[in-house]
Coordinates of C-alpha atoms in Angstrom, one line a residue:
X27 CA 107.5 95.8 85.3
X28 CA 108.6 97.7 88.5
X29 CA 107.6 98.9 91.6
X30 CA 106.1 102.3 92.6
X31 CA 106.5 104.4 95.7
X32 CA 104.0 107.0 96.4
X33 CA 105.1 109.5 98.9
X34 CA 103.7 113.1 100.1
X35 CA 105.8 115.9 98.8
X36 CA 104.2 118.7 100.9
X37 CA 103.0 118.4 104.8
X38 CA 100.2 115.6 104.2
X39 CA 96.7 115.3 102.9
X40 CA 97.7 115.5 99.2
X41 CA 95.5 113.0 98.1
X42 CA 97.5 109.8 98.3
X43 CA 94.6 108.1 99.1
X44 CA 92.8 108.3 95.8
X45 CA 96.1 108.0 93.6
X46 CA 97.3 104.7 95.3
X47 CA 93.4 103.5 95.0
X48 CA 93.5 104.6 91.2
X49 CA 97.1 102.8 90.8
X50 CA 96.2 99.6 92.7
X51 CA 94.2 98.3 89.5
X52 CA 97.5 98.3 88.0
X53 CA 99.2 96.8 90.9
X54 CA 99.4 93.4 92.5
X55 CA 100.4 94.1 96.2
X56 CA 99.6 97.7 98.0
X57 CA 102.2 97.9 101.1
X58 CA 101.6 100.4 104.0
X59 CA 105.2 101.2 105.1
X60 CA 105.4 104.0 108.1
X61 CA 102.9 106.0 110.3
X62 CA 99.9 104.9 112.0
X63 CA 96.2 105.5 112.2
X64 CA 96.9 109.1 112.7
X65 CA 97.0 109.2 108.8
X66 CA 93.7 109.6 107.0
X67 CA 93.1 108.5 103.3
X68 CA 89.6 109.4 101.7
X69 CA 88.8 107.3 98.7
X70 CA 85.4 108.4 96.9
X71 CA 84.3 105.6 94.3
X72 CA 80.9 106.0 93.1
X73 CA 78.4 106.7 95.7
X74 CA 80.4 105.4 98.3
X75 CA 83.2 107.2 100.6
X76 CA 85.8 105.1 102.3
X77 CA 87.6 106.7 105.2
X78 CA 91.2 104.9 105.8
X79 CA 93.7 105.3 108.5
X80 CA 95.5 102.4 108.9
X81 CA 94.9 99.8 106.3
X82 CA 96.4 100.3 102.8
X83 CA 94.0 102.0 100.2
X84 CA 94.3 98.6 98.0
X85 CA 91.9 96.8 100.1
X86 CA 89.0 98.4 98.7
X87 CA 90.3 97.0 95.2
X88 CA 90.6 93.6 97.1
X89 CA 94.4 93.5 96.4
X90 CA 96.9 92.0 98.4
X91 CA 97.6 94.5 101.3
X92 CA 100.7 94.5 103.8
X93 CA 100.9 96.3 107.0
X94 CA 104.6 96.7 107.2
X95 CA 107.0 96.6 110.0
X96 CA 107.6 100.3 109.6
X97 CA 103.9 101.2 111.0
X98 CA 102.9 101.3 114.5
X99 CA 99.9 99.4 115.0
X100 CA 96.8 100.0 117.2
X101 CA 95.2 96.6 117.3
X102 CA 91.8 98.0 118.3
X103 CA 91.6 100.5 115.7
X104 CA 92.8 98.3 113.2
X105 CA 89.8 95.8 114.1
X106 CA 87.3 98.5 114.3
X107 CA 88.5 99.8 110.7
X108 CA 88.1 96.1 109.5
X109 CA 84.9 96.2 110.9
X110 CA 83.5 99.8 109.3
X111 CA 84.5 98.3 105.8
X112 CA 82.9 95.3 106.2
X113 CA 79.7 97.0 106.9
X114 CA 80.3 98.7 103.7
X115 CA 80.7 95.5 102.0
X116 CA 84.4 95.3 101.7
X117 CA 85.5 92.2 103.0
X118 CA 89.0 91.5 104.7
X119 CA 90.5 88.5 105.5
X120 CA 93.8 86.8 106.3
X121 CA 93.8 86.2 102.5
X122 CA 94.0 89.7 101.7
X123 CA 95.2 91.3 104.4
X124 CA 99.1 90.5 105.9
X125 CA 100.4 92.5 109.3
X126 CA 103.9 92.3 109.5
X127 CA 104.4 90.1 112.7
X128 CA 107.5 92.4 113.5
X129 CA 105.2 95.4 113.4
X130 CA 105.3 97.2 117.1
X131 CA 101.7 98.0 118.8
X132 CA 100.0 101.1 120.1
X133 CA 98.7 100.5 123.3
X134 CA 95.9 102.7 125.1
X135 CA 98.4 104.4 127.7
X136 CA 100.2 105.4 124.6
X137 CA 97.5 107.7 123.6
X138 CA 97.1 108.6 127.3
X139 CA 100.9 110.0 127.4
X140 CA 100.5 111.5 123.9
X141 CA 97.3 113.6 125.3
X142 CA 98.9 114.4 128.9
X143 CA 102.1 115.7 127.0
X144 CA 100.1 118.1 124.8
X145 CA 98.4 119.3 127.6
X146 CA 100.7 119.8 129.9
X147 CA 102.9 121.8 127.4
X148 CA 100.6 124.7 127.5
X149 CA 99.5 126.9 125.1
X150 CA 102.3 128.0 122.2
X151 CA 104.4 125.1 123.1
X152 CA 102.0 122.5 121.7
X153 CA 103.3 120.5 118.4
X154 CA 99.9 119.5 117.2
X155 CA 100.0 116.0 117.4
X156 CA 96.6 113.8 116.6
X157 CA 97.1 112.3 120.4
X158 CA 96.8 108.5 119.1
X159 CA 99.8 107.7 120.7
X160 CA 102.1 107.5 117.5
X161 CA 105.0 108.9 119.3
X162 CA 105.0 107.4 122.4
X163 CA 104.7 104.0 120.6
X164 CA 107.9 104.8 118.5
X165 CA 109.7 106.1 121.5
X166 CA 108.9 102.6 122.9
X167 CA 110.2 100.7 119.8
X168 CA 113.4 102.5 119.6
X169 CA 113.6 102.2 123.1
X170 CA 113.6 98.4 122.7
X171 CA 110.8 98.2 125.4
X172 CA 107.7 97.5 122.7
X173 CA 105.3 94.8 122.3
X174 CA 105.1 93.5 118.8
X175 CA 102.4 91.8 116.9
X176 CA 104.5 88.4 117.4
X177 CA 104.5 88.6 121.2
X178 CA 100.9 88.2 121.3
X179 CA 101.3 84.5 120.3
X180 CA 103.8 83.7 123.2
X181 CA 101.8 84.7 126.7
X182 CA 104.9 83.9 128.7
X183 CA 107.2 86.5 126.4
X184 CA 104.4 88.9 126.6
X185 CA 103.8 89.2 130.4
X186 CA 107.9 89.4 130.5
X187 CA 107.8 92.2 128.2
X188 CA 104.9 94.0 129.8
X189 CA 106.7 94.2 133.4
X190 CA 109.6 95.8 131.3
X191 CA 107.4 98.3 129.4
X192 CA 105.4 99.1 132.5
X193 CA 108.5 100.0 134.5
X194 CA 109.6 102.5 132.1
X195 CA 105.5 103.7 131.9
X196 CA 104.8 103.9 135.5
X197 CA 107.6 106.1 136.1
X198 CA 106.5 108.8 133.4
X199 CA 102.8 108.3 134.8
X200 CA 103.8 109.1 138.0
X201 CA 105.7 112.2 137.3
X202 CA 101.9 113.3 135.0
X203 CA 99.6 112.6 137.8
X204 CA 98.3 109.5 136.1
X205 CA 97.2 106.2 137.5
X206 CA 99.8 103.7 136.9
X207 CA 99.1 100.6 134.9
X208 CA 98.3 97.0 136.0
X209 CA 100.2 94.5 134.3
X210 CA 97.8 92.1 134.9
X211 CA 95.2 93.9 133.5
X212 CA 97.1 94.6 130.5
X213 CA 98.3 91.2 129.7
X214 CA 94.4 89.6 129.9
X215 CA 93.6 92.5 127.8
X216 CA 96.0 91.5 125.1
X217 CA 95.6 87.8 125.5
X218 CA 92.1 88.4 124.5
X219 CA 93.2 90.3 121.7
X220 CA 95.4 87.7 120.3
X221 CA 92.9 85.5 118.5
X222 CA 91.1 88.5 116.6
X223 CA 95.0 89.9 115.4
X224 CA 97.3 86.9 114.9
X225 CA 95.4 85.2 111.9
X226 CA 96.9 88.2 109.9
X227 CA 100.2 88.2 111.3
X228 CA 102.9 86.7 109.2
X229 CA 106.7 87.7 108.0
X230 CA 105.7 90.5 105.5
X231 CA 109.0 90.8 104.5
X232 CA 108.9 87.2 103.0
X233 CA 105.6 87.6 101.4
X234 CA 107.1 90.6 99.8
X235 CA 110.4 88.6 98.7
X236 CA 107.8 86.1 96.9
X237 CA 106.0 88.6 95.5
X238 CA 108.8 90.5 93.9
X239 CA 110.6 87.0 92.6
X240 CA 107.2 86.3 90.8
X241 CA 107.4 89.8 89.1
X242 CA 104.7 91.0 91.0
X243 CA 104.0 94.7 91.0
X244 CA 104.5 96.5 94.1
X245 CA 102.9 99.9 95.3
X246 CA 104.4 101.2 98.3
X247 CA 102.0 103.6 100.2
X248 CA 103.4 106.1 102.3
X249 CA 101.7 108.4 104.8
X250 CA 101.8 111.9 105.7
X251 CA 104.0 114.0 103.7
X252 CA 108.1 114.4 103.5
X253 CA 107.7 118.1 105.4
X254 CA 106.5 116.0 108.4
X255 CA 109.5 113.7 108.3
X256 CA 111.2 113.4 111.8
X257 CA 114.7 113.9 110.1
X258 CA 113.8 116.1 107.0
X259 CA 110.2 117.8 108.1
X260 CA 109.9 121.3 110.0
X261 CA 110.9 119.7 113.4
X262 CA 109.6 119.5 116.0
X263 CA 106.8 120.1 114.0
X264 CA 107.0 116.7 112.5
X265 CA 105.5 113.1 113.0
X266 CA 107.7 110.8 114.6
X267 CA 108.3 108.5 111.7
X268 CA 110.7 108.8 108.5
X269 CA 108.1 109.8 105.7
X270 CA 110.3 110.1 102.6
X271 CA 110.5 107.3 99.9
X272 CA 113.6 106.0 101.6
X273 CA 111.9 104.1 104.3
X274 CA 109.5 102.4 101.9
X275 CA 112.3 99.7 101.9
X276 CA 113.0 99.6 105.7
X277 CA 109.7 99.8 106.4
X278 CA 108.4 97.2 104.0
X279 CA 111.2 94.6 104.5
X280 CA 112.7 95.0 101.1
X281 CA 116.1 96.2 99.7
X282 CA 116.3 99.8 98.3
X283 CA 116.3 98.5 94.7
X284 CA 112.9 97.0 95.5
X285 CA 111.8 100.4 95.2
X286 CA 111.2 101.7 91.5
X287 CA 109.9 104.9 90.5
X288 CA 109.0 107.4 93.2
X289 CA 105.9 109.3 92.8
X290 CA 105.8 112.4 95.1
X291 CA 102.2 113.8 95.6
X292 CA 101.5 117.8 95.9
X293 CA 98.5 119.8 95.7
X294 CA 98.0 122.3 93.0
X295 CA 98.2 124.9 96.3
X296 CA 99.6 124.3 99.7
X297 CA 97.6 123.0 102.7
X298 CA 98.9 122.1 106.5
X299 CA 97.2 120.6 109.5
X300 CA 98.3 121.9 113.2
X301 CA 101.2 123.8 114.3
X302 CA 104.5 124.9 112.6
X303 CA 106.0 127.1 109.8
X304 CA 104.1 127.5 106.8
X305 CA 106.0 130.3 104.5
X306 CA 102.9 130.7 101.9
X307 CA 99.8 130.8 104.4
X308 CA 96.9 132.5 103.2
X309 CA 94.9 134.2 106.2
X310 CA 92.3 136.0 104.3
X311 CA 89.4 135.5 101.9
X312 CA 91.3 133.8 99.5
X313 CA 92.5 131.3 102.1
X314 CA 89.3 130.8 103.2
X315 CA 87.8 130.2 99.7
X316 CA 90.3 127.4 98.9
X317 CA 89.7 125.7 101.9
X318 CA 86.2 125.8 101.3
X319 CA 86.1 124.6 97.7
X320 CA 88.8 122.1 98.7
X321 CA 86.9 120.4 101.5
X322 CA 90.2 120.8 103.6
X323 CA 89.0 119.2 106.9
X324 CA 91.5 116.4 108.3
X325 CA 90.4 112.6 107.7
X326 CA 91.4 111.6 111.2
X327 CA 91.0 114.8 113.3
X328 CA 88.6 116.9 111.5
X329 CA 90.7 119.8 112.0
X330 CA 90.7 122.6 109.5
X331 CA 93.4 122.8 107.2
X332 CA 95.7 125.9 106.9
X333 CA 95.7 126.8 103.0
X334 CA 98.4 128.8 101.2
X335 CA 100.0 129.0 97.7
X336 CA 101.9 126.6 96.0
X337 CA 105.4 126.5 97.1
X338 CA 107.9 125.0 94.8
X339 CA 110.8 125.7 97.0
X340 CA 109.5 123.2 99.3
X341 CA 108.3 120.6 96.8
X342 CA 111.6 121.0 95.0
X343 CA 113.6 120.5 98.2
X344 CA 111.5 117.6 99.2
X345 CA 111.7 116.0 95.5
X346 CA 115.2 116.1 96.2
X347 CA 115.1 114.3 99.6
X348 CA 112.7 111.5 98.0
X349 CA 114.6 110.8 94.9
X350 CA 111.1 111.9 93.3
X351 CA 110.9 110.6 89.7
X352 CA 107.6 112.5 88.7
X353 CA 104.7 114.2 90.7
X354 CA 101.1 113.6 91.1
X355 CA 99.4 116.9 91.1
X356 CA 96.0 116.8 92.6
X357 CA 93.1 119.3 93.3
X358 CA 93.7 121.6 90.2
X359 CA 89.9 122.0 90.3
X360 CA 90.0 123.9 93.6
X361 CA 91.7 126.9 91.5
X362 CA 88.9 127.0 89.0
X363 CA 87.6 130.7 89.1
X364 CA 90.3 132.5 90.8
X365 CA 91.5 135.9 88.8
X366 CA 95.1 135.3 90.0
X367 CA 97.7 132.7 91.0
X368 CA 100.7 132.7 92.7
X369 CA 103.3 130.3 93.3
X370 CA 106.4 130.8 95.8
X371 CA 109.7 130.5 93.6
X372 CA 112.1 131.7 96.1
X373 CA 112.6 132.6 99.9
X374 CA 113.9 135.9 101.7
X375 CA 115.2 136.3 105.2
X376 CA 115.9 139.7 105.7
X377 CA 117.8 141.3 102.8
X378 CA 119.3 137.4 102.1
X379 CA 118.0 135.4 99.2
X380 CA 117.4 131.8 100.5
X381 CA 116.4 129.0 97.9
X382 CA 115.7 126.2 100.5
X383 CA 113.7 126.1 103.5
X384 CA 116.6 126.3 106.6
X385 CA 116.7 123.5 109.2
X386 CA 116.4 125.9 112.2
X387 CA 113.7 126.9 114.1
X388 CA 113.9 130.7 114.2
X389 CA 115.0 131.0 110.5
X390 CA 112.0 129.1 109.3
X391 CA 109.5 131.1 110.9
X392 CA 111.4 134.5 109.7
X393 CA 111.2 133.0 106.1
X394 CA 109.1 135.5 103.5
X395 CA 107.8 134.0 100.1
X396 CA 108.9 135.4 97.2
X397 CA 106.1 134.9 94.3
X398 CA 105.6 134.5 90.7
X399 CA 102.1 135.4 89.3
X400 CA 100.2 133.8 87.0
X401 CA 96.4 134.5 85.1
X402 CA 94.0 132.3 86.3
X403 CA 90.8 130.3 84.4
X404 CA 87.2 130.7 84.3
X405 CA 86.5 127.4 82.8
X406 CA 86.3 124.5 85.2
X407 CA 88.9 121.6 85.1
X408 CA 86.8 119.8 87.4
X409 CA 86.1 115.8 86.2
X410 CA 88.4 116.7 83.1
X411 CA 90.1 113.8 81.7
X412 CA 92.4 115.0 79.2
X413 CA 95.0 117.8 78.7
X414 CA 93.0 118.9 75.5
X415 CA 90.1 119.9 77.7
X416 CA 92.2 121.8 80.0
X417 CA 92.0 125.7 79.9
X418 CA 95.0 127.1 78.6
X419 CA 96.1 128.9 81.8
X420 CA 95.9 125.9 83.5
X421 CA 98.1 124.1 81.3
X422 CA 100.5 127.0 81.7
X423 CA 100.5 126.7 85.2
X424 CA 100.9 123.1 85.3
X425 CA 103.7 123.5 83.0
X426 CA 105.3 126.2 84.8
X427 CA 105.2 123.9 88.1
X428 CA 107.0 121.1 86.4
X429 CA 110.0 123.8 85.5
X430 CA 110.2 125.5 88.9
X431 CA 110.3 121.6 90.8
X432 CA 112.1 120.1 88.2
X433 CA 110.3 117.6 88.0
X434 CA 107.2 116.3 84.9
X435 CA 103.7 115.8 86.2
X436 CA 102.9 112.3 85.8
X437 CA 99.6 112.4 86.9
X438 CA 96.7 115.2 87.2
X439 CA 93.9 115.0 89.2
X440 CA 90.8 117.0 88.7
X441 CA 88.4 115.9 91.4
X442 CA 87.9 113.5 94.3
X443 CA 86.2 110.8 92.1
X444 CA 88.5 107.6 91.5
X445 CA 88.5 108.2 87.8
X446 CA 88.9 111.7 87.2
X447 CA 92.8 111.9 86.3
X448 CA 94.8 112.6 83.7
X449 CA 97.8 110.2 82.9
X450 CA 100.7 111.7 81.2
X451 CA 103.3 109.4 82.4
X452 CA 102.8 105.7 83.8
X453 CA 104.6 105.2 86.6
X454 CA 104.3 101.5 86.3
X455 CA 105.5 101.6 82.8
X456 CA 109.0 103.5 82.9

């Protein structure tokens, strides 16, 4: 038996929710290990559509689900999401959901700071955050002044930590012309919240260690994508956490050996939400058609996603950084009916050939894609569950992606529906 980490190999929105949901019936435990409720996963199960932002996708399957210490948690958003799922018939209890007691909290003033900073940056200087307080919460975490879940159980320590936290934030708020925060009110709010949140709080690392010792299969669920990683992404147009597979261990509280197979998710084309470089972006009728066919709107923000051709250079790069063993290629059906497809196989900056995305901001903006062309297909791939039923040109396209990226396609997704999947290699059976 092994464990599997599912990570995005592009800029997020690759369909991790569906793939994790599909894999979770093979798993015993599903773990979120980074990010916050800025990440959105959409699951389509029969006639129901579940939109998750913070909860691990395994909750829909009734599997033990863990929010790890690497996640920053908005407790109000968590309780709201639990309530929304309960209204849809998904019961969530402390027996099925574990919240790491050492996870840090997102508080309302983190959202205020996030929004104020973006607004004050002005046009052309914004980085496109979701304004949900993720970045400021991570800043407090590394600044060693955050409120953690366990602090809710100790009112005396909580009061001391709030005082230390607000000494920092009230100085920031004065500079941004925001009203100062009242420590007593925040303490009262958190004390009122504690009985609702603390029943889920446990040492997540301990539960995961017990699961490993019992030979349980663990599925590590990433959020966003490797190109939004705070170290390896298109900085500064990135998220505030590490999104690569290496974070699965630290963000869940397990050793690196606990993360077995790394499954990298990529769409059969490329999308991006928000600002930042995008070498293969299509600002034409084809890009619009892909966006409409793929329903490319953010689960969390509702913003339309920018669309472009598949970028093999980027996916090859993120596969190396995350140690990807195999790919899950999603939304192949969105490309049905196109006469011609393209895939980026290299870059040029002026007269110079480049085989990776540079780290420098100006060089990233100057990159021009070098394309390889493919014949499209007219037959539908939507809902296909066997490679023998795929059009020949679709198979050629998938095989060429494997060659360009240097990783095999383990899973091929052909629609948003849970079971419309072609399993080529089972990640749990290496």
